[in-house]
Amino acid sequence: MQRSKGRLRGGGAGQESWVEPLDGHDPVQAEEAGQLRYDDPWYDALASGWGESAGDGAQGPAVVPSARTEGGAGAAAADVYLEVQRSAAFQEVRRRYRRFVVPAFVAFFAWYVGYVVAATTAPNLMARPVAGAVNVAMAAGLGQFLSTFLLTWAYARHARLRRDRAALELRWDTQELTRGMDGGTS
């Protein structure tokens, strides 16, 4: 057993597990620190309870809930998801996604293929010096890296500004509809 700040560290049967927060506050029990709140926007009702301990230190069996049960809430949940998928708000989120991704993919792929084709078919062009020992091939190769980072930044910005809020609202609505079917329990 290791000591940490005067307390024994490591778990044994029957001992409580404590979590030490990094902000200098008093430690809290691990069960309290790991609980999800219902106001968490990324809470996923289907994933709760998977792989949690059975209370005696042993790992409990992972139970995968069935998405479709005969006449149960699973079939109704599937109907909710199909209804959301057909909704105008969902179609708008998908349209915004495609309007960015398809042209970005075409432009980036054309830039990549153009670099590879130029490197294999026009070695004299690629060997031309640009500045000192840097030639066209090296500048274009560095441009590939730069364009990758630029595309990543542009995608994240587009998602944050144009899709994330609408997608989060759809997720909230879907969870509220599915949660309401089984009497508000998760």
mmCIF file of N, CA and C in Angstrom, residues 42-152:
data_model
loop_
_atom_site.group_PDB
_atom_site.id
_atom_site.type_symbol
_atom_site.label_atom_id
_atom_site.label_comp_id
_atom_site.label_asym_id
_atom_site.label_seq_id
_atom_site.Cartn_x
_atom_site.Cartn_y
_atom_site.Cartn_z
ATOM 1 N N TRP A 42 -24.713 15.592 -22.324
ATOM 2 C CA TRP A 42 -24.191 14.415 -23.011
ATOM 3 C C TRP A 42 -24.551 13.122 -22.287
ATOM 4 N N TYR A 43 -25.497 13.195 -21.331
ATOM 5 C CA TYR A 43 -25.929 12.015 -20.610
ATOM 6 C C TYR A 43 -26.608 11.048 -21.579
ATOM 7 N N ASP A 44 -26.211 9.809 -21.523
ATOM 8 C CA ASP A 44 -26.777 8.814 -22.417
ATOM 9 C C ASP A 44 -27.444 7.739 -21.568
ATOM 10 N N ALA A 45 -28.750 7.699 -21.589
ATOM 11 C CA ALA A 45 -29.502 6.789 -20.729
ATOM 12 C C ALA A 45 -29.193 5.327 -21.039
ATOM 13 N N LEU A 46 -28.932 4.991 -22.294
ATOM 14 C CA LEU A 46 -28.665 3.601 -22.640
ATOM 15 C C LEU A 46 -27.332 3.123 -22.094
ATOM 16 N N ALA A 47 -26.364 4.012 -21.914
ATOM 17 C CA ALA A 47 -25.041 3.602 -21.478
ATOM 18 C C ALA A 47 -24.889 3.600 -19.968
ATOM 19 N N SER A 48 -25.848 4.138 -19.229
ATOM 20 C CA SER A 48 -25.688 4.185 -17.776
ATOM 21 C C SER A 48 -25.774 2.788 -17.200
ATOM 22 N N GLY A 49 -24.887 2.503 -16.249
ATOM 23 C CA GLY A 49 -24.888 1.216 -15.592
ATOM 24 C C GLY A 49 -24.024 0.165 -16.255
ATOM 25 N N TRP A 50 -23.448 0.423 -17.403
ATOM 26 C CA TRP A 50 -22.612 -0.569 -18.065
ATOM 27 C C TRP A 50 -21.280 -0.660 -17.356
ATOM 28 N N GLY A 51 -20.924 -1.830 -16.891
ATOM 29 C CA GLY A 51 -19.612 -2.066 -16.329
ATOM 30 C C GLY A 51 -19.402 -1.481 -14.950
ATOM 31 N N GLU A 52 -20.437 -1.019 -14.267
ATOM 32 C CA GLU A 52 -20.258 -0.501 -12.926
ATOM 33 C C GLU A 52 -20.102 -1.664 -11.967
ATOM 34 N N SER A 53 -19.398 -1.414 -10.863
ATOM 35 C CA SER A 53 -19.144 -2.496 -9.916
ATOM 36 C C SER A 53 -20.434 -2.879 -9.210
ATOM 37 N N ALA A 54 -20.479 -4.110 -8.752
ATOM 38 C CA ALA A 54 -21.663 -4.642 -8.100
ATOM 39 C C ALA A 54 -21.716 -4.262 -6.631
ATOM 40 N N GLY A 55 -20.743 -3.477 -6.136
ATOM 41 C CA GLY A 55 -20.754 -3.031 -4.753
ATOM 42 C C GLY A 55 -19.819 -3.834 -3.868
ATOM 43 N N ASP A 56 -19.457 -5.052 -4.261
ATOM 44 C CA ASP A 56 -18.561 -5.867 -3.449
ATOM 45 C C ASP A 56 -17.137 -5.840 -3.988
ATOM 46 N N GLY A 57 -16.835 -4.928 -4.897
ATOM 47 C CA GLY A 57 -15.503 -4.835 -5.474
ATOM 48 C C GLY A 57 -15.372 -5.616 -6.764
ATOM 49 N N ALA A 58 -16.265 -6.570 -6.993
ATOM 50 C CA ALA A 58 -16.221 -7.351 -8.225
ATOM 51 C C ALA A 58 -16.949 -6.591 -9.323
ATOM 52 N N GLN A 59 -16.502 -6.786 -10.518
ATOM 53 C CA GLN A 59 -17.114 -6.136 -11.667
ATOM 54 C C GLN A 59 -18.426 -6.829 -11.977
ATOM 55 N N GLY A 60 -19.497 -6.053 -12.072
ATOM 56 C CA GLY A 60 -20.806 -6.608 -12.384
ATOM 57 C C GLY A 60 -20.888 -6.966 -13.858
ATOM 58 N N PRO A 61 -21.802 -7.839 -14.220
ATOM 59 C CA PRO A 61 -21.938 -8.202 -15.627
ATOM 60 C C PRO A 61 -22.436 -7.010 -16.440
ATOM 61 N N ALA A 62 -21.839 -6.838 -17.600
ATOM 62 C CA ALA A 62 -22.265 -5.761 -18.479
ATOM 63 C C ALA A 62 -23.562 -6.180 -19.151
ATOM 64 N N VAL A 63 -24.590 -5.396 -18.974
ATOM 65 C CA VAL A 63 -25.895 -5.693 -19.540
ATOM 66 C C VAL A 63 -26.145 -4.695 -20.648
ATOM 67 N N VAL A 64 -26.308 -5.191 -21.848
ATOM 68 C CA VAL A 64 -26.586 -4.335 -22.983
ATOM 69 C C VAL A 64 -28.084 -4.304 -23.185
ATOM 70 N N PRO A 65 -28.705 -3.141 -23.015
ATOM 71 C CA PRO A 65 -30.155 -3.096 -23.188
ATOM 72 C C PRO A 65 -30.529 -3.318 -24.639
ATOM 73 N N SER A 66 -31.610 -4.014 -24.847
ATOM 74 C CA SER A 66 -32.091 -4.292 -26.185
ATOM 75 C C SER A 66 -32.793 -3.066 -26.742
ATOM 76 N N ALA A 67 -32.459 -2.708 -27.960
ATOM 77 C CA ALA A 67 -33.071 -1.531 -28.570
ATOM 78 C C ALA A 67 -34.503 -1.822 -29.014
ATOM 79 N N ARG A 68 -34.781 -3.059 -29.341
ATOM 80 C CA ARG A 68 -36.122 -3.400 -29.824
ATOM 81 C C ARG A 68 -36.651 -4.590 -29.030
ATOM 82 N N THR A 69 -37.677 -4.322 -28.285
ATOM 83 C CA THR A 69 -38.344 -5.401 -27.574
ATOM 84 C C THR A 69 -39.768 -5.486 -28.096
ATOM 85 N N GLU A 70 -40.336 -6.644 -28.018
ATOM 86 C CA GLU A 70 -41.686 -6.837 -28.523
ATOM 87 C C GLU A 70 -42.680 -6.002 -27.744
ATOM 88 N N GLY A 71 -43.269 -5.003 -28.374
ATOM 89 C CA GLY A 71 -44.318 -4.205 -27.762
ATOM 90 C C GLY A 71 -43.853 -3.349 -26.606
ATOM 91 N N GLY A 72 -42.539 -3.282 -26.344
ATOM 92 C CA GLY A 72 -42.037 -2.533 -25.199
ATOM 93 C C GLY A 72 -41.590 -1.139 -25.593
ATOM 94 N N ALA A 73 -40.817 -0.535 -24.697
ATOM 95 C CA ALA A 73 -40.351 0.832 -24.904
ATOM 96 C C ALA A 73 -39.324 0.895 -26.024
ATOM 97 N N GLY A 74 -38.628 -0.225 -26.316
ATOM 98 C CA GLY A 74 -37.613 -0.225 -27.372
ATOM 99 C C GLY A 74 -38.199 0.084 -28.738
ATOM 100 N N ALA A 75 -39.349 -0.499 -29.033
ATOM 101 C CA ALA A 75 -39.998 -0.243 -30.313
ATOM 102 C C ALA A 75 -40.474 1.201 -30.383
ATOM 103 N N ALA A 76 -40.995 1.717 -29.264
ATOM 104 C CA ALA A 76 -41.439 3.108 -29.237
ATOM 105 C C ALA A 76 -40.251 4.049 -29.364
ATOM 106 N N ALA A 77 -39.106 3.690 -28.752
ATOM 107 C CA ALA A 77 -37.908 4.508 -28.868
ATOM 108 C C ALA A 77 -37.433 4.543 -30.322
ATOM 109 N N ALA A 78 -37.517 3.410 -31.003
ATOM 110 C CA ALA A 78 -37.132 3.371 -32.408
ATOM 111 C C ALA A 78 -38.026 4.298 -33.228
ATOM 112 N N ASP A 79 -39.302 4.332 -32.890
ATOM 113 C CA ASP A 79 -40.220 5.242 -33.581
ATOM 114 C C ASP A 79 -39.850 6.698 -33.333
ATOM 115 N N VAL A 80 -39.438 6.993 -32.105
ATOM 116 C CA VAL A 80 -39.021 8.373 -31.784
ATOM 117 C C VAL A 80 -37.812 8.758 -32.622
ATOM 118 N N TYR A 81 -36.819 7.853 -32.710
ATOM 119 C CA TYR A 81 -35.619 8.160 -33.481
ATOM 120 C C TYR A 81 -35.939 8.314 -34.966
ATOM 121 N N LEU A 82 -36.846 7.492 -35.480
ATOM 122 C CA LEU A 82 -37.236 7.638 -36.878
ATOM 123 C C LEU A 82 -37.967 8.963 -37.107
ATOM 124 N N GLU A 83 -38.805 9.344 -36.148
ATOM 125 C CA GLU A 83 -39.511 10.616 -36.249
ATOM 126 C C GLU A 83 -38.534 11.791 -36.244
ATOM 127 N N VAL A 84 -37.533 11.720 -35.366
ATOM 128 C CA VAL A 84 -36.525 12.779 -35.308
ATOM 129 C C VAL A 84 -35.726 12.817 -36.604
ATOM 130 N N GLN A 85 -35.387 11.645 -37.138
ATOM 131 C CA GLN A 85 -34.625 11.597 -38.382
ATOM 132 C C GLN A 85 -35.398 12.226 -39.545
ATOM 133 N N ARG A 86 -36.703 12.099 -39.537
ATOM 134 C CA ARG A 86 -37.526 12.673 -40.606
ATOM 135 C C ARG A 86 -37.848 14.150 -40.379
ATOM 136 N N SER A 87 -37.512 14.674 -39.209
ATOM 137 C CA SER A 87 -37.876 16.053 -38.883
ATOM 138 C C SER A 87 -37.078 17.060 -39.712
ATOM 139 N N ALA A 88 -37.646 18.239 -39.868
ATOM 140 C CA ALA A 88 -36.987 19.305 -40.634
ATOM 141 C C ALA A 88 -35.716 19.775 -39.937
ATOM 142 N N ALA A 89 -35.694 19.785 -38.606
ATOM 143 C CA ALA A 89 -34.506 20.233 -37.872
ATOM 144 C C ALA A 89 -33.335 19.283 -38.110
ATOM 145 N N PHE A 90 -33.594 17.970 -38.101
ATOM 146 C CA PHE A 90 -32.535 16.999 -38.348
ATOM 147 C C PHE A 90 -32.025 17.127 -39.782
ATOM 148 N N GLN A 91 -32.939 17.270 -40.720
ATOM 149 C CA GLN A 91 -32.536 17.420 -42.116
ATOM 150 C C GLN A 91 -31.701 18.682 -42.320
ATOM 151 N N GLU A 92 -32.016 19.740 -41.578
ATOM 152 C CA GLU A 92 -31.236 20.982 -41.670
ATOM 153 C C GLU A 92 -29.824 20.772 -41.136
ATOM 154 N N VAL A 93 -29.676 20.052 -40.045
ATOM 155 C CA VAL A 93 -28.340 19.766 -39.504
ATOM 156 C C VAL A 93 -27.544 18.941 -40.508
ATOM 157 N N ARG A 94 -28.161 17.934 -41.085
ATOM 158 C CA ARG A 94 -27.466 17.105 -42.085
ATOM 159 C C ARG A 94 -27.110 17.919 -43.327
ATOM 160 N N ARG A 95 -28.011 18.817 -43.750
ATOM 161 C CA ARG A 95 -27.735 19.647 -44.930
ATOM 162 C C ARG A 95 -26.542 20.564 -44.658
ATOM 163 N N ARG A 96 -26.502 21.173 -43.487
ATOM 164 C CA ARG A 96 -25.375 22.042 -43.135
ATOM 165 C C ARG A 96 -24.061 21.262 -43.092
ATOM 166 N N TYR A 97 -24.125 20.048 -42.580
ATOM 167 C CA TYR A 97 -22.946 19.185 -42.536
ATOM 168 C C TYR A 97 -22.438 18.884 -43.945
ATOM 169 N N ARG A 98 -23.352 18.453 -44.818
ATOM 170 C CA ARG A 98 -22.953 18.108 -46.187
ATOM 171 C C ARG A 98 -22.460 19.313 -46.966
ATOM 172 N N ARG A 99 -23.063 20.496 -46.732
ATOM 173 C CA ARG A 99 -22.646 21.695 -47.459
ATOM 174 C C ARG A 99 -21.221 22.104 -47.119
ATOM 175 N N PHE A 100 -20.722 21.706 -45.960
ATOM 176 C CA PHE A 100 -19.328 21.985 -45.645
ATOM 177 C C PHE A 100 -18.419 20.830 -46.049
ATOM 178 N N VAL A 101 -18.791 19.613 -45.693
ATOM 179 C CA VAL A 101 -17.901 18.471 -45.845
ATOM 180 C C VAL A 101 -17.645 18.106 -47.302
ATOM 181 N N VAL A 102 -18.666 18.097 -48.135
ATOM 182 C CA VAL A 102 -18.469 17.667 -49.529
ATOM 183 C C VAL A 102 -17.514 18.601 -50.276
ATOM 184 N N PRO A 103 -17.722 19.920 -50.279
ATOM 185 C CA PRO A 103 -16.749 20.776 -50.979
ATOM 186 C C PRO A 103 -15.357 20.745 -50.342
ATOM 187 N N ALA A 104 -15.296 20.655 -49.016
ATOM 188 C CA ALA A 104 -13.994 20.599 -48.346
ATOM 189 C C ALA A 104 -13.256 19.323 -48.729
ATOM 190 N N PHE A 105 -13.969 18.208 -48.784
ATOM 191 C CA PHE A 105 -13.347 16.950 -49.179
ATOM 192 C C PHE A 105 -12.850 17.018 -50.616
ATOM 193 N N VAL A 106 -13.675 17.526 -51.518
ATOM 194 C CA VAL A 106 -13.288 17.607 -52.927
ATOM 195 C C VAL A 106 -12.043 18.484 -53.086
ATOM 196 N N ALA A 107 -12.040 19.645 -52.442
ATOM 197 C CA ALA A 107 -10.889 20.557 -52.560
ATOM 198 C C ALA A 107 -9.630 19.939 -51.962
ATOM 199 N N PHE A 108 -9.740 19.360 -50.777
ATOM 200 C CA PHE A 108 -8.561 18.788 -50.137
ATOM 201 C C PHE A 108 -8.047 17.583 -50.900
ATOM 202 N N PHE A 109 -8.953 16.728 -51.371
ATOM 203 C CA PHE A 109 -8.531 15.552 -52.122
ATOM 204 C C PHE A 109 -7.873 15.950 -53.438
ATOM 205 N N ALA A 110 -8.429 16.953 -54.113
ATOM 206 C CA ALA A 110 -7.818 17.431 -55.365
ATOM 207 C C ALA A 110 -6.426 18.004 -55.098
ATOM 208 N N TRP A 111 -6.260 18.743 -54.012
ATOM 209 C CA TRP A 111 -4.962 19.299 -53.633
ATOM 210 C C TRP A 111 -3.968 18.179 -53.347
ATOM 211 N N TYR A 112 -4.394 17.129 -52.649
ATOM 212 C CA TYR A 112 -3.522 16.005 -52.335
ATOM 213 C C TYR A 112 -3.136 15.239 -53.601
ATOM 214 N N VAL A 113 -4.122 14.904 -54.418
ATOM 215 C CA VAL A 113 -3.832 14.157 -55.646
ATOM 216 C C VAL A 113 -2.962 15.002 -56.583
ATOM 217 N N GLY A 114 -3.229 16.302 -56.655
ATOM 218 C CA GLY A 114 -2.394 17.179 -57.472
ATOM 219 C C GLY A 114 -0.946 17.172 -57.012
ATOM 220 N N TYR A 115 -0.726 17.166 -55.715
ATOM 221 C CA TYR A 115 0.641 17.103 -55.174
ATOM 222 C C TYR A 115 1.310 15.789 -55.549
ATOM 223 N N VAL A 116 0.615 14.677 -55.380
ATOM 224 C CA VAL A 116 1.192 13.370 -55.693
ATOM 225 C C VAL A 116 1.462 13.244 -57.191
ATOM 226 N N VAL A 117 0.521 13.672 -58.019
ATOM 227 C CA VAL A 117 0.696 13.586 -59.472
ATOM 228 C C VAL A 117 1.862 14.474 -59.914
ATOM 229 N N ALA A 118 1.936 15.677 -59.392
ATOM 230 C CA ALA A 118 3.038 16.578 -59.755
ATOM 231 C C ALA A 118 4.379 16.014 -59.305
ATOM 232 N N ALA A 119 4.417 15.382 -58.148
ATOM 233 C CA ALA A 119 5.669 14.811 -57.649
ATOM 234 C C ALA A 119 6.145 13.655 -58.513
ATOM 235 N N THR A 120 5.215 12.892 -59.099
ATOM 236 C CA THR A 120 5.615 11.743 -59.909
ATOM 237 C C THR A 120 5.785 12.070 -61.381
ATOM 238 N N THR A 121 5.040 13.030 -61.911
ATOM 239 C CA THR A 121 5.106 13.305 -63.350
ATOM 240 C C THR A 121 5.947 14.513 -63.713
ATOM 241 N N ALA A 122 6.178 15.403 -62.758
ATOM 242 C CA ALA A 122 6.952 16.613 -63.073
ATOM 243 C C ALA A 122 8.076 16.807 -62.059
ATOM 244 N N PRO A 123 9.073 15.924 -62.078
ATOM 245 C CA PRO A 123 10.146 16.053 -61.092
ATOM 246 C C PRO A 123 10.980 17.331 -61.276
ATOM 247 N N ASN A 124 11.085 17.807 -62.501
ATOM 248 C CA ASN A 124 11.848 19.048 -62.724
ATOM 249 C C ASN A 124 11.146 20.250 -62.080
ATOM 250 N N LEU A 125 9.827 20.296 -62.173
ATOM 251 C CA LEU A 125 9.067 21.368 -61.526
ATOM 252 C C LEU A 125 9.220 21.303 -60.011
ATOM 253 N N MET A 126 9.116 20.109 -59.466
ATOM 254 C CA MET A 126 9.199 19.946 -58.013
ATOM 255 C C MET A 126 10.606 20.213 -57.489
ATOM 256 N N ALA A 127 11.624 20.086 -58.337
ATOM 257 C CA ALA A 127 13.010 20.293 -57.908
ATOM 258 C C ALA A 127 13.437 21.758 -57.968
ATOM 259 N N ARG A 128 12.624 22.623 -58.517
ATOM 260 C CA ARG A 128 12.981 24.044 -58.597
ATOM 261 C C ARG A 128 13.136 24.650 -57.210
ATOM 262 N N PRO A 129 14.223 25.382 -57.009
ATOM 263 C CA PRO A 129 14.404 26.012 -55.700
ATOM 264 C C PRO A 129 13.446 27.194 -55.509
ATOM 265 N N VAL A 130 12.940 27.318 -54.282
ATOM 266 C CA VAL A 130 12.058 28.426 -53.936
ATOM 267 C C VAL A 130 12.830 29.452 -53.133
ATOM 268 N N ALA A 131 13.478 28.999 -52.080
ATOM 269 C CA ALA A 131 14.281 29.873 -51.228
ATOM 270 C C ALA A 131 15.410 29.041 -50.634
ATOM 271 N N GLY A 132 16.613 29.270 -51.052
ATOM 272 C CA GLY A 132 17.754 28.517 -50.536
ATOM 273 C C GLY A 132 17.648 27.056 -50.902
ATOM 274 N N ALA A 133 17.688 26.195 -49.886
ATOM 275 C CA ALA A 133 17.626 24.751 -50.109
ATOM 276 C C ALA A 133 16.189 24.236 -50.200
ATOM 277 N N VAL A 134 15.214 25.096 -50.007
ATOM 278 C CA VAL A 134 13.808 24.690 -50.061
ATOM 279 C C VAL A 134 13.346 24.712 -51.512
ATOM 280 N N ASN A 135 12.850 23.569 -51.984
ATOM 281 C CA ASN A 135 12.345 23.504 -53.352
ATOM 282 C C ASN A 135 10.816 23.455 -53.353
ATOM 283 N N VAL A 136 10.214 23.382 -54.524
ATOM 284 C CA VAL A 136 8.759 23.386 -54.668
ATOM 285 C C VAL A 136 8.138 22.172 -53.964
ATOM 286 N N ALA A 137 8.773 21.019 -54.060
ATOM 287 C CA ALA A 137 8.236 19.807 -53.432
ATOM 288 C C ALA A 137 8.179 19.960 -51.915
ATOM 289 N N MET A 138 9.226 20.520 -51.324
ATOM 290 C CA MET A 138 9.225 20.705 -49.871
ATOM 291 C C MET A 138 8.173 21.720 -49.450
ATOM 292 N N ALA A 139 8.052 22.797 -50.207
ATOM 293 C CA ALA A 139 7.048 23.814 -49.881
ATOM 294 C C ALA A 139 5.637 23.247 -50.017
ATOM 295 N N ALA A 140 5.408 22.464 -51.071
ATOM 296 C CA ALA A 140 4.083 21.859 -51.251
ATOM 297 C C ALA A 140 3.810 20.815 -50.171
ATOM 298 N N GLY A 141 4.817 20.053 -49.767
ATOM 299 C CA GLY A 141 4.647 19.077 -48.691
ATOM 300 C C GLY A 141 4.299 19.750 -47.377
ATOM 301 N N LEU A 142 4.979 20.853 -47.061
ATOM 302 C CA LEU A 142 4.634 21.612 -45.862
ATOM 303 C C LEU A 142 3.248 22.225 -45.997
ATOM 304 N N GLY A 143 2.894 22.600 -47.217
ATOM 305 C CA GLY A 143 1.553 23.113 -47.480
ATOM 306 C C GLY A 143 0.478 22.065 -47.216
ATOM 307 N N GLN A 144 0.803 20.789 -47.437
ATOM 308 C CA GLN A 144 -0.134 19.710 -47.128
ATOM 309 C C GLN A 144 -0.428 19.672 -45.629
ATOM 310 N N PHE A 145 0.626 19.778 -44.829
ATOM 311 C CA PHE A 145 0.430 19.801 -43.378
ATOM 312 C C PHE A 145 -0.363 21.029 -42.953
ATOM 313 N N LEU A 146 0.010 22.172 -43.475
ATOM 314 C CA LEU A 146 -0.680 23.407 -43.122
ATOM 315 C C LEU A 146 -2.155 23.346 -43.511
ATOM 316 N N SER A 147 -2.438 22.838 -44.702
ATOM 317 C CA SER A 147 -3.835 22.762 -45.132
ATOM 318 C C SER A 147 -4.633 21.765 -44.299
ATOM 319 N N THR A 148 -3.978 20.706 -43.805
ATOM 320 C CA THR A 148 -4.665 19.756 -42.921
ATOM 321 C C THR A 148 -5.101 20.436 -41.635
ATOM 322 N N PHE A 149 -4.178 21.182 -41.016
ATOM 323 C CA PHE A 149 -4.521 21.895 -39.781
ATOM 324 C C PHE A 149 -5.574 22.969 -40.042
ATOM 325 N N LEU A 150 -5.458 23.656 -41.162
ATOM 326 C CA LEU A 150 -6.425 24.690 -41.511
ATOM 327 C C LEU A 150 -7.817 24.090 -41.727
ATOM 328 N N LEU A 151 -7.878 22.968 -42.404
ATOM 329 C CA LEU A 151 -9.163 22.302 -42.630
ATOM 330 C C LEU A 151 -9.773 21.817 -41.316
ATOM 331 N N THR A 152 -8.943 21.295 -40.427
ATOM 332 C CA THR A 152 -9.432 20.859 -39.122
ATOM 333 C C THR A 152 -10.012 22.033 -38.346
#
